[in-house]
Short mmCIF file of C-alpha atoms in Angstrom, two decimals:
data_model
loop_
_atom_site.label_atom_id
_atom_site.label_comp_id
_atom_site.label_asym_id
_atom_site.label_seq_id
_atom_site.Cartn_x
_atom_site.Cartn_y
_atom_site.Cartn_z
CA UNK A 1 -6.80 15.54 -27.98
CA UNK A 2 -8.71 14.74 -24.83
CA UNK A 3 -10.23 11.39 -23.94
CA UNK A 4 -14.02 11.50 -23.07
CA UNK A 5 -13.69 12.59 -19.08
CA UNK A 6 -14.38 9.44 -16.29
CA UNK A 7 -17.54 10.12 -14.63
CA UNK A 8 -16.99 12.02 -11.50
CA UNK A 9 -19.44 9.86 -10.10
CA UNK A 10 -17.93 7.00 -10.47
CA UNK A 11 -14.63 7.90 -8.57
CA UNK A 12 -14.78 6.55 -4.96
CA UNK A 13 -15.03 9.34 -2.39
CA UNK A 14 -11.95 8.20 -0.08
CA UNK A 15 -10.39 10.49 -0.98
CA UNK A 16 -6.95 10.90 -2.74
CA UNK A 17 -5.83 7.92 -0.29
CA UNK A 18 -6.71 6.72 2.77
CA UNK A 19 -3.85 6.24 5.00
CA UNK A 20 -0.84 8.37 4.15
CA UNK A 21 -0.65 11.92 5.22
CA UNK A 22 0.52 12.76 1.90
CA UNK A 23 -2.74 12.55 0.46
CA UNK A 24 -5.17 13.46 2.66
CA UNK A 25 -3.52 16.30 3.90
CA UNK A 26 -1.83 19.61 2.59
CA UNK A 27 0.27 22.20 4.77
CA UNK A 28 -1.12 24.48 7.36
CA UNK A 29 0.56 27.48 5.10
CA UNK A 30 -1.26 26.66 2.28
CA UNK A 31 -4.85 26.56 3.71
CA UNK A 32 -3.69 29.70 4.92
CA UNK A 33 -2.64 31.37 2.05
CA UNK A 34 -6.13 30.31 0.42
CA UNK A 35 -7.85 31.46 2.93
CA UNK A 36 -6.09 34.69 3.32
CA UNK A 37 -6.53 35.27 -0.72
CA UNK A 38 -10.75 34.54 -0.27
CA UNK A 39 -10.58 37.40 2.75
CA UNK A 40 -8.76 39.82 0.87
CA UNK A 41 -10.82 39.16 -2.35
CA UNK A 42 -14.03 39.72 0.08
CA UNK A 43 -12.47 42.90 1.40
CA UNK A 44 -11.84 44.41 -1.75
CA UNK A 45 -15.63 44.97 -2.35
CA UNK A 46 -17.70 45.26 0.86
CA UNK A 47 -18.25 48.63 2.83
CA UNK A 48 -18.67 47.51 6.33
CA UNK A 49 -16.96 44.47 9.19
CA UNK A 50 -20.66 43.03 9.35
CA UNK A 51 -21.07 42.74 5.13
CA UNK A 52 -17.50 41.23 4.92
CA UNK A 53 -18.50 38.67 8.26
CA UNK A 54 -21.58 37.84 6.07
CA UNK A 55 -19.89 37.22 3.00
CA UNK A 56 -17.18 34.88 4.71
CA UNK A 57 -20.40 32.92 6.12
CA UNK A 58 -21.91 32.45 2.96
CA UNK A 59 -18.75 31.21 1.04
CA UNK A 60 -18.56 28.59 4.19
CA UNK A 61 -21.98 27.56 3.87
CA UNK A 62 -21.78 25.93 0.98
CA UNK A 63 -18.79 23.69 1.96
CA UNK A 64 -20.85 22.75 5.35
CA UNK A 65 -23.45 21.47 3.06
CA UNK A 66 -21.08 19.13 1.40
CA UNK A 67 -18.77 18.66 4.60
CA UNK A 68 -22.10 16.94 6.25
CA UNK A 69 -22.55 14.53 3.13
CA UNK A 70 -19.26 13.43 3.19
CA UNK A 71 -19.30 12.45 6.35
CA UNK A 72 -22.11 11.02 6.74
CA UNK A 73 -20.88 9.19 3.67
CA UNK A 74 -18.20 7.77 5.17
CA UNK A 75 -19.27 7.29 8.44
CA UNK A 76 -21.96 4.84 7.45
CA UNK A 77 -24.52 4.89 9.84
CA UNK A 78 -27.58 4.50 8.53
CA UNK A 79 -29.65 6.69 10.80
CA UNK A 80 -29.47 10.31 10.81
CA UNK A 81 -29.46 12.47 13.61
CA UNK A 82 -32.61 13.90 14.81
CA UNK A 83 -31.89 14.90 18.21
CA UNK A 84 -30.61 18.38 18.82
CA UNK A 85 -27.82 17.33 21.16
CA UNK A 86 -26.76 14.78 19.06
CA UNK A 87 -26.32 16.62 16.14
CA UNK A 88 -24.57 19.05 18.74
CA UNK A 89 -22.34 16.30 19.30
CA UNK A 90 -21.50 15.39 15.64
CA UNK A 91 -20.23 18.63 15.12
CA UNK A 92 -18.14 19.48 17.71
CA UNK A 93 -16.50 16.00 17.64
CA UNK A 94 -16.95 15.02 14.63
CA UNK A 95 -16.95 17.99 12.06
CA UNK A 96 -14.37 19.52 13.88
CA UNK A 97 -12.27 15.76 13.88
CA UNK A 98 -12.67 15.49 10.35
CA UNK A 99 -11.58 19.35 9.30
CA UNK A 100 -8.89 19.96 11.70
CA UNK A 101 -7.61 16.82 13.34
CA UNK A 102 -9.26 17.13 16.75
CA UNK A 103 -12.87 17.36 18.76
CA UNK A 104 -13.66 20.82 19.29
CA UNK A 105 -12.42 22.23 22.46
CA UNK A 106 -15.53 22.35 24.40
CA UNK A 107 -19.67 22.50 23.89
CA UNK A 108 -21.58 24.72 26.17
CA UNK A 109 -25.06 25.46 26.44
CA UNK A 110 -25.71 29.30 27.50
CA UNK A 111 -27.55 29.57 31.18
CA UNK A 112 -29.91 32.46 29.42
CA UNK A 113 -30.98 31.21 26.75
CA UNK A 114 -32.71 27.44 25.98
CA UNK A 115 -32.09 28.17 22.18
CA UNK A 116 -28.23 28.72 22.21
CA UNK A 117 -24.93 26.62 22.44
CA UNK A 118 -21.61 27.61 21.90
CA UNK A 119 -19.04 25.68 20.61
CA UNK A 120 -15.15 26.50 21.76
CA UNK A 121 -12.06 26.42 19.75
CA UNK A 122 -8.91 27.65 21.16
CA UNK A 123 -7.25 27.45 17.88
CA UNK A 124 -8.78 27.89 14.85
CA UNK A 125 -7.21 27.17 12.11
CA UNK A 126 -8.87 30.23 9.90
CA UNK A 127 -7.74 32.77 13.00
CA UNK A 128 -4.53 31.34 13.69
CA UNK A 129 -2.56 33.03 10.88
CA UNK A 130 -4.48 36.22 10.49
CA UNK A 131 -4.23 39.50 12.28
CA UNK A 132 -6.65 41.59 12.29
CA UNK A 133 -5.65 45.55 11.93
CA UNK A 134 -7.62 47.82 14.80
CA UNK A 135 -9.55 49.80 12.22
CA UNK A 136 -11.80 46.82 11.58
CA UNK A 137 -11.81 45.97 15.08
CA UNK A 138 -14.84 43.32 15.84
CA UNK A 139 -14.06 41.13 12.58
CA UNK A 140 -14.05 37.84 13.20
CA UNK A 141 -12.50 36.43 10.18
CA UNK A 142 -14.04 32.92 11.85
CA UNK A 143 -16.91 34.02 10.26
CA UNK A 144 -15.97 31.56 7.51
CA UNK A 145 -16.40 28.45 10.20
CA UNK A 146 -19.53 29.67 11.64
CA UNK A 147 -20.69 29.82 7.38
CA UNK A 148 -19.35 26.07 7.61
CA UNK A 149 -21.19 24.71 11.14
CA UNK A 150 -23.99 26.68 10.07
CA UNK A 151 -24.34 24.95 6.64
CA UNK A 152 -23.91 21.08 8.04
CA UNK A 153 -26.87 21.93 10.75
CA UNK A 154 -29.27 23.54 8.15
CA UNK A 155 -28.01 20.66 5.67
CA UNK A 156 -29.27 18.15 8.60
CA UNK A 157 -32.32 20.12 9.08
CA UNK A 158 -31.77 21.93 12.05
CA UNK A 159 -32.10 25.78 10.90
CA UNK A 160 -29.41 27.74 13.04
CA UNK A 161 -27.88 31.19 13.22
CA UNK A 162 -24.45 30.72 14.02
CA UNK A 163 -21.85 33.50 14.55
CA UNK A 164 -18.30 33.41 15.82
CA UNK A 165 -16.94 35.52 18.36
CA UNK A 166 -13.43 36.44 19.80
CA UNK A 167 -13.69 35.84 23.70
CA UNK A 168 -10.57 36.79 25.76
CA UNK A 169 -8.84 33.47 27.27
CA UNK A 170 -8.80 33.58 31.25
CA UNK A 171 -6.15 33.34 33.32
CA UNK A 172 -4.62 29.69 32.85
CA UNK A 173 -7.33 28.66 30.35
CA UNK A 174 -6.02 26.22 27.21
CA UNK A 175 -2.77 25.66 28.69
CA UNK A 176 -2.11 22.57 27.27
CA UNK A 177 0.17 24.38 24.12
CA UNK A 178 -1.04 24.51 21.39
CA UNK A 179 0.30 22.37 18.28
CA UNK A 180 2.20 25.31 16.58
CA UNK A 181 4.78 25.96 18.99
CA UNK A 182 6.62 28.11 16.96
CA UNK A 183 3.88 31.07 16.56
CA UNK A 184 3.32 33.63 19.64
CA UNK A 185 0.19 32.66 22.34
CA UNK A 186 -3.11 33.39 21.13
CA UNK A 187 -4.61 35.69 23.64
CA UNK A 188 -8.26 34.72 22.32
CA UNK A 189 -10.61 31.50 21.56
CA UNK A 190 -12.90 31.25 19.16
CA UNK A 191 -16.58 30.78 20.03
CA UNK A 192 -19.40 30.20 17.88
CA UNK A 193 -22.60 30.78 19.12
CA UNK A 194 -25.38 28.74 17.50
CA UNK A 195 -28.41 30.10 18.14
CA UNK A 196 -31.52 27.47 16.70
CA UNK A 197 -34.78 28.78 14.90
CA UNK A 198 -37.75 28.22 17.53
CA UNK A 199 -39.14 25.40 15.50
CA UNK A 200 -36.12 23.39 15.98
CA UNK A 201 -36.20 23.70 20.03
CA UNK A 202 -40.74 22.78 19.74
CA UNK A 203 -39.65 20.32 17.62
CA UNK A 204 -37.20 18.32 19.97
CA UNK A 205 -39.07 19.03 22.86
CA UNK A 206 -41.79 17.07 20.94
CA UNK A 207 -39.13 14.72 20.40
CA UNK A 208 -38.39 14.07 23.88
CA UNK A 209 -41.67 12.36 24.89
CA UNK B 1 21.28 20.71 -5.99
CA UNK B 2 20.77 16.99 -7.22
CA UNK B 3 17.39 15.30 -7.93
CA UNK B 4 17.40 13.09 -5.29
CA UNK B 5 18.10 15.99 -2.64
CA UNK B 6 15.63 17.83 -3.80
CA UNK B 7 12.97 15.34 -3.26
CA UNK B 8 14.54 14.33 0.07
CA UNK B 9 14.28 18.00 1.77
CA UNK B 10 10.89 18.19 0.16
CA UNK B 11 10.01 15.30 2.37
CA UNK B 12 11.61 16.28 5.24
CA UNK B 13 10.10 19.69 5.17
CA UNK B 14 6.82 18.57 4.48
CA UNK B 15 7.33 15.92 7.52
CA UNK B 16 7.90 18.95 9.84
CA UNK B 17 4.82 21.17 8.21
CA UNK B 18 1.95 21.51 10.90
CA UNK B 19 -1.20 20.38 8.38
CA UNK B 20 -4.34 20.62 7.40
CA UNK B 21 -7.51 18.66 5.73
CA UNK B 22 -6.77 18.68 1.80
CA UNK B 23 -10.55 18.38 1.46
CA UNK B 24 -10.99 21.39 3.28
CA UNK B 25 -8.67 22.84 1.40
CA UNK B 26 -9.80 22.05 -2.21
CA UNK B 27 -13.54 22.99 -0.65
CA UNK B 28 -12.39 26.60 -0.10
CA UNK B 29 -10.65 26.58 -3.24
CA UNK B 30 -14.06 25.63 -5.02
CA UNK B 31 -15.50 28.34 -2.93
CA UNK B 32 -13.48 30.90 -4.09
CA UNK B 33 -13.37 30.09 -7.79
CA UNK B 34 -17.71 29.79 -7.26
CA UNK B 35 -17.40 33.68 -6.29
CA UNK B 36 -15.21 34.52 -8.86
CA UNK B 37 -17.76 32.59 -11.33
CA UNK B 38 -20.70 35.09 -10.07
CA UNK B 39 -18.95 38.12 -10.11
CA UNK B 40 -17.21 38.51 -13.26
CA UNK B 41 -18.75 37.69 -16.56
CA UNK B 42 -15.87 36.00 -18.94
CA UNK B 43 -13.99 33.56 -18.52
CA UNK B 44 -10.74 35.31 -19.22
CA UNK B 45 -11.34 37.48 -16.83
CA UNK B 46 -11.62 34.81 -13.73
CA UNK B 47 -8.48 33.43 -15.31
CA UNK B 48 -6.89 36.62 -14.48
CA UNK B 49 -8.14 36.89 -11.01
CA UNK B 50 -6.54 33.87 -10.34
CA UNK B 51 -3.32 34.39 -11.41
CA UNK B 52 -3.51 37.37 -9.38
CA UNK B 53 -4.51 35.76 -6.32
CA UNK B 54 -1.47 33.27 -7.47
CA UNK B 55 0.44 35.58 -7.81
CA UNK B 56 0.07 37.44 -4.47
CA UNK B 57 0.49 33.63 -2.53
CA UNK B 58 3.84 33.30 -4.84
CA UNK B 59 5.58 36.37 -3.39
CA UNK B 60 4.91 35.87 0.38
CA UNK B 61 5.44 32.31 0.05
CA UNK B 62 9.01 32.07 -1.08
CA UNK B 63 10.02 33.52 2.16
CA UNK B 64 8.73 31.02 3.91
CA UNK B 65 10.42 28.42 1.60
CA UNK B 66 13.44 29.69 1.81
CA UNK B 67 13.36 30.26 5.78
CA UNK B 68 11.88 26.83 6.92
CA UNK B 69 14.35 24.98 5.04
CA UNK B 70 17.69 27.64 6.66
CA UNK B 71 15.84 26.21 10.08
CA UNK B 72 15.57 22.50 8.94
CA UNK B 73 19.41 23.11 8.04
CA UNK B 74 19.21 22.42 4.47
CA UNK B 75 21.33 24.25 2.36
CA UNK B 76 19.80 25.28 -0.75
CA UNK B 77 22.38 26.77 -2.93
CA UNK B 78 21.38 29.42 -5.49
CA UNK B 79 20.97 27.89 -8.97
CA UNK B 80 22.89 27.23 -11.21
CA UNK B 81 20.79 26.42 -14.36
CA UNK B 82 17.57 27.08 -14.62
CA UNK B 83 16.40 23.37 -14.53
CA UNK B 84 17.71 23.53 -11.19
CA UNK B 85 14.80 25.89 -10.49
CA UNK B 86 12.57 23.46 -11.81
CA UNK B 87 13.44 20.71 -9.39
CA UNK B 88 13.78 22.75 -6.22
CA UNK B 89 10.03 24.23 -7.34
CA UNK B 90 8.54 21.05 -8.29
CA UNK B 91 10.35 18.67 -5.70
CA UNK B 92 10.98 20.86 -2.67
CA UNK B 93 8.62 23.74 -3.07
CA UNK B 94 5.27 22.21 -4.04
CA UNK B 95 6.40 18.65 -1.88
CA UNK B 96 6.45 21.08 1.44
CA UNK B 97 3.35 23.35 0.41
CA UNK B 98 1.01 20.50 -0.64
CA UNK B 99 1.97 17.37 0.41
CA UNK B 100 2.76 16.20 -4.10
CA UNK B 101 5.42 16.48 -5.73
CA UNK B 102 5.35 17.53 -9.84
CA UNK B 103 7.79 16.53 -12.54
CA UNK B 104 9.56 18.28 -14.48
CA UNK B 105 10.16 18.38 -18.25
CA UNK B 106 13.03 20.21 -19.53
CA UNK B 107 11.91 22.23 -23.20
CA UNK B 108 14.76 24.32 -23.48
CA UNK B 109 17.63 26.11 -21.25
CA UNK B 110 14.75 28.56 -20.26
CA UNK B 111 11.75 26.85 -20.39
CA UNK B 112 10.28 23.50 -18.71
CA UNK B 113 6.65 21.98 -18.20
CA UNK B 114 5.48 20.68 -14.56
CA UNK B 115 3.08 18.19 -14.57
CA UNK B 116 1.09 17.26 -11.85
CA UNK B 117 -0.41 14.21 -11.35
CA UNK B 118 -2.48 14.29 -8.42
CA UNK B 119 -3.58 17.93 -7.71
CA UNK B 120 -4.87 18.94 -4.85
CA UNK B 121 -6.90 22.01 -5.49
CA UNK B 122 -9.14 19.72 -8.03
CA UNK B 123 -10.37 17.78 -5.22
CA UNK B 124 -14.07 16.80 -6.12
CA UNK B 125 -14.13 18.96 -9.00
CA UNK B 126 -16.21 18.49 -12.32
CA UNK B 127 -16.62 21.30 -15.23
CA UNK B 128 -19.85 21.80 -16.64
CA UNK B 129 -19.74 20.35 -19.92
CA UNK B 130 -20.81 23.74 -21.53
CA UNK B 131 -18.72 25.02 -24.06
CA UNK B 132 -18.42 28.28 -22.09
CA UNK B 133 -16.35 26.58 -19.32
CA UNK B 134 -13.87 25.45 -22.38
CA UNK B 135 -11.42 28.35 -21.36
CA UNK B 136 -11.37 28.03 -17.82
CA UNK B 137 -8.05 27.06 -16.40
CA UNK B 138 -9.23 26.27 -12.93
CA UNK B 139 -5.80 25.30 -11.72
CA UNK B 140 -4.45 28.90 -12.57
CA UNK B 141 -3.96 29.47 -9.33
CA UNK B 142 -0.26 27.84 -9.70
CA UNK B 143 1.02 29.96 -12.40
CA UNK B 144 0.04 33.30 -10.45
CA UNK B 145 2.46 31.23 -7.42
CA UNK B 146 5.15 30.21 -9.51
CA UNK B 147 5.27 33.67 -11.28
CA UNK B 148 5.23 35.18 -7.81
CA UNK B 149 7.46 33.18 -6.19
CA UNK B 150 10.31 33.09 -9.10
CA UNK B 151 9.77 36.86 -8.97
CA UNK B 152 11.02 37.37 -5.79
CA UNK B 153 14.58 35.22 -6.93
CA UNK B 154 14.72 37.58 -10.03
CA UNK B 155 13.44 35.46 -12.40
CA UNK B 156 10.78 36.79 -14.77
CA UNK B 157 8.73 34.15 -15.91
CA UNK B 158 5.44 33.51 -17.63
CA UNK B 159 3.09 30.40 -16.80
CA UNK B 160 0.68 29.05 -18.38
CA UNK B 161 -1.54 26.08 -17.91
CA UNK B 162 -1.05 24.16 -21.08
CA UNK B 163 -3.21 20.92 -19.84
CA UNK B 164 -5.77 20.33 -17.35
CA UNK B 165 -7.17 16.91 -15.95
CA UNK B 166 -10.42 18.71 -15.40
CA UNK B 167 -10.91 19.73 -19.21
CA UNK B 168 -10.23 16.27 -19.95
CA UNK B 169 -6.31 15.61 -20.49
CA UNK B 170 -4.84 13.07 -18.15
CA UNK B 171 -2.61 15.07 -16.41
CA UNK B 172 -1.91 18.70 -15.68
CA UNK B 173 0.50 20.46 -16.77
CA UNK B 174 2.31 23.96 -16.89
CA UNK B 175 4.55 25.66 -18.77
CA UNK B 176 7.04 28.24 -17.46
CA UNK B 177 8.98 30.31 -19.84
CA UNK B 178 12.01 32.16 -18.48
CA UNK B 179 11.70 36.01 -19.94
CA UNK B 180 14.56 37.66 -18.29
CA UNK B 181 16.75 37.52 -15.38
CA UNK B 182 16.19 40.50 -13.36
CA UNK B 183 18.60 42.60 -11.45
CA UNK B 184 18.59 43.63 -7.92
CA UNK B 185 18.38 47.37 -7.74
CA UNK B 186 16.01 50.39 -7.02
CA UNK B 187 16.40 51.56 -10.56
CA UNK B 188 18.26 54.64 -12.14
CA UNK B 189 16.40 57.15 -10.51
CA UNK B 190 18.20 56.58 -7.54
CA UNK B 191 21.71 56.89 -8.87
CA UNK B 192 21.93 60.38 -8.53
CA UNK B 193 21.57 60.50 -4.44
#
């Protein structure tokens, strides 16, 4: 016989625990394994690379959504961002802190276009264990972390498209190892280009006077 | 194998596991079983899926179970009785994989419960308190993995979740039954060559 359910509400948001690793984290593999399941799941009933990229954003929208409240949660600062680089800033350092243990690897804005930034990983963790087959050649399985920055800047109120791309690593670029010694050099990063709705840009322009 | 070595490679192993958020984790998870929820209609049927996808998980990750802890130098011996299974799984195996550890509860000589305490894939998770949601086992992830994974060491098994936090018990638990012990071998069709 069940007792009447606690109140989810009521259940503080620290999570399982706050200091050991045993609780806040889980194993690389098994994020993995998830993630490989949700891909395969997708694969089994789109057509085309661009349906299945669109379908990985969407299932990673959602958790930006709720990735931005709980952060903003827990950081406690009672102002929100309004300013485009700041909220820039929040996700490459923080976002990225918070999901995967470091800052994003670097935050560029593109020389052609005012409307567009690109955030750098060198290692992310969605791309890290898959490999994608040459008969669906531009996937980016990514697509799942541009679905995630894309919901936490639409959650904050900056509309964005963001879409992640496979960029081929230069000569001596990320050569500080990566943490997972033990699987073969990537020979691509991971960028996602966020590309902001034109009211966004008026809008902090406005801002800036 | 002992209890107390069991738990002890589990935490070793799980010391030398690169990780990852557990939020992120459970998010995805909720992710997934949202899609599942929009694409098929009964509830039975989303149970299945998950198994499935549990039970794809289970065969590849057994492998890497058994080939992190040959590298870590652990020895683990095949076992002897099947609540030896049950302690490797719910000590070593889910220890390494996600960071908790289960208990076990002996039934019989071929069938035990595992009961988790903290799980991780429940992670901000509430049912709807609709009586349609009554048969979801959102957790059934696990029994597709330990069905999968006890496969692979020729152990037929079935697994079901007999008690769920998230329907309202106070802890979660799931019973494997031992069906058969399976023999290596391509099968009589072979014989002849």
């Amino acid at each position: 016989m069940s007792r009447a359910p606690s109140n989810i509400l009521d259940r503080p948001l620290g999570g399982r625990g706050r200091n050991s690793s045993t609780e806040t984290a889980v194993s690389q593999s098994a994020f993995a394994y998830l993630y490989s399941e949700l891909v395969q799941y997708h694969q089994s009933r789109v057509a085309s690379i661009s349906e299945l990229e669109r379908r990985l954003e969407s299932s990673g929208y959602g958790i930006g959504l709720k990735v931005l409240e709980l952060l903003s949660y827990r950081s406690r600062e009672s102002k929100r961002e309004t300013r485009l680089m700041n909220i820039l800033q929040f996700v490459s350092a923080n976002v990225w802190k918070s999901l995967f243990g470091k800052p994003a690897d670097s935050l560029e804005r593109s020389i052609d276009h005012a409307d567009e930034f690109m955030i750098v990983d060198y290692e992310p963790l969605t791309s890290t264990y898959v490999s994608v087959p040459s008969d669906l050649g531009q996937l980016s399985v990514d697509s799942f972390l541009s679905g995630i920055v894309a919901g936490v800047l639409d959650g904050a109120g900056f509309s964005a498209r963001v879409t992640a791309h496979s960029v081929t690593l230069e000569e001596g670029e990320a050569g500080y190892g990566s943490s997972n010694s033990s699987l073969p050099p990537r020979k691509d990063k991971a960028v996602f280009l966020v590309k902001f709705s034109p009211e966004v840009l008026k809008r902090d322009t406005g801002l800036e006077r | 194998m002992s209890k107390s070595t069991a738990a002890a490679n589990g935490h070793s192993l799980w010391q030398k596991m690169p990780k990852a958020n557990a939020e992120l984790f459970a998010l995805t998870y909720g992710t997934l079983v949202t899609e599942l929820v929009r694409d098929y209609e009964s509830t039975e049927d989303i149970n299945e899926q998950l198994e499935k996808m549990g039970y794809s998980i289970g065969v590849r990750c057994v492998d890497e179970f058994l080939a992190k802890a040959d590298q870590a130098g652990m020895v683990i011996p095949p076992c002897r009785a099947f609540a030896e299974t049950a302690e490797v799984l719910a000590k070593t195996g889910f220890r390494m994989f996600l960071g908790v550890s289960a208990e076990v509860q002996m039934i019989s000589d071929s069938s035990f419960s595992l009961l988790i305490y903290e799980n991780p894939l429940s992670l901000f998770v509430e049912l709807p308190s609709d009586p349609k949601w009554k048969d979801i086992k959102y957790s059934n992830l696990y029994c597709g993995i330990l069905r999968g994974s006890l496969e692979q060491v020729n152990l037929r098994v079935e697994c079901t979740m007999v008690k769920d936090v998230l329907q309202g018990d106070d802890v979660n638990e799931i019973r494997v039954d031992l069906k058969e012990v399976l023999v290596d071998g391509a099968g009589e069709e072979y014989d002849e060559e």
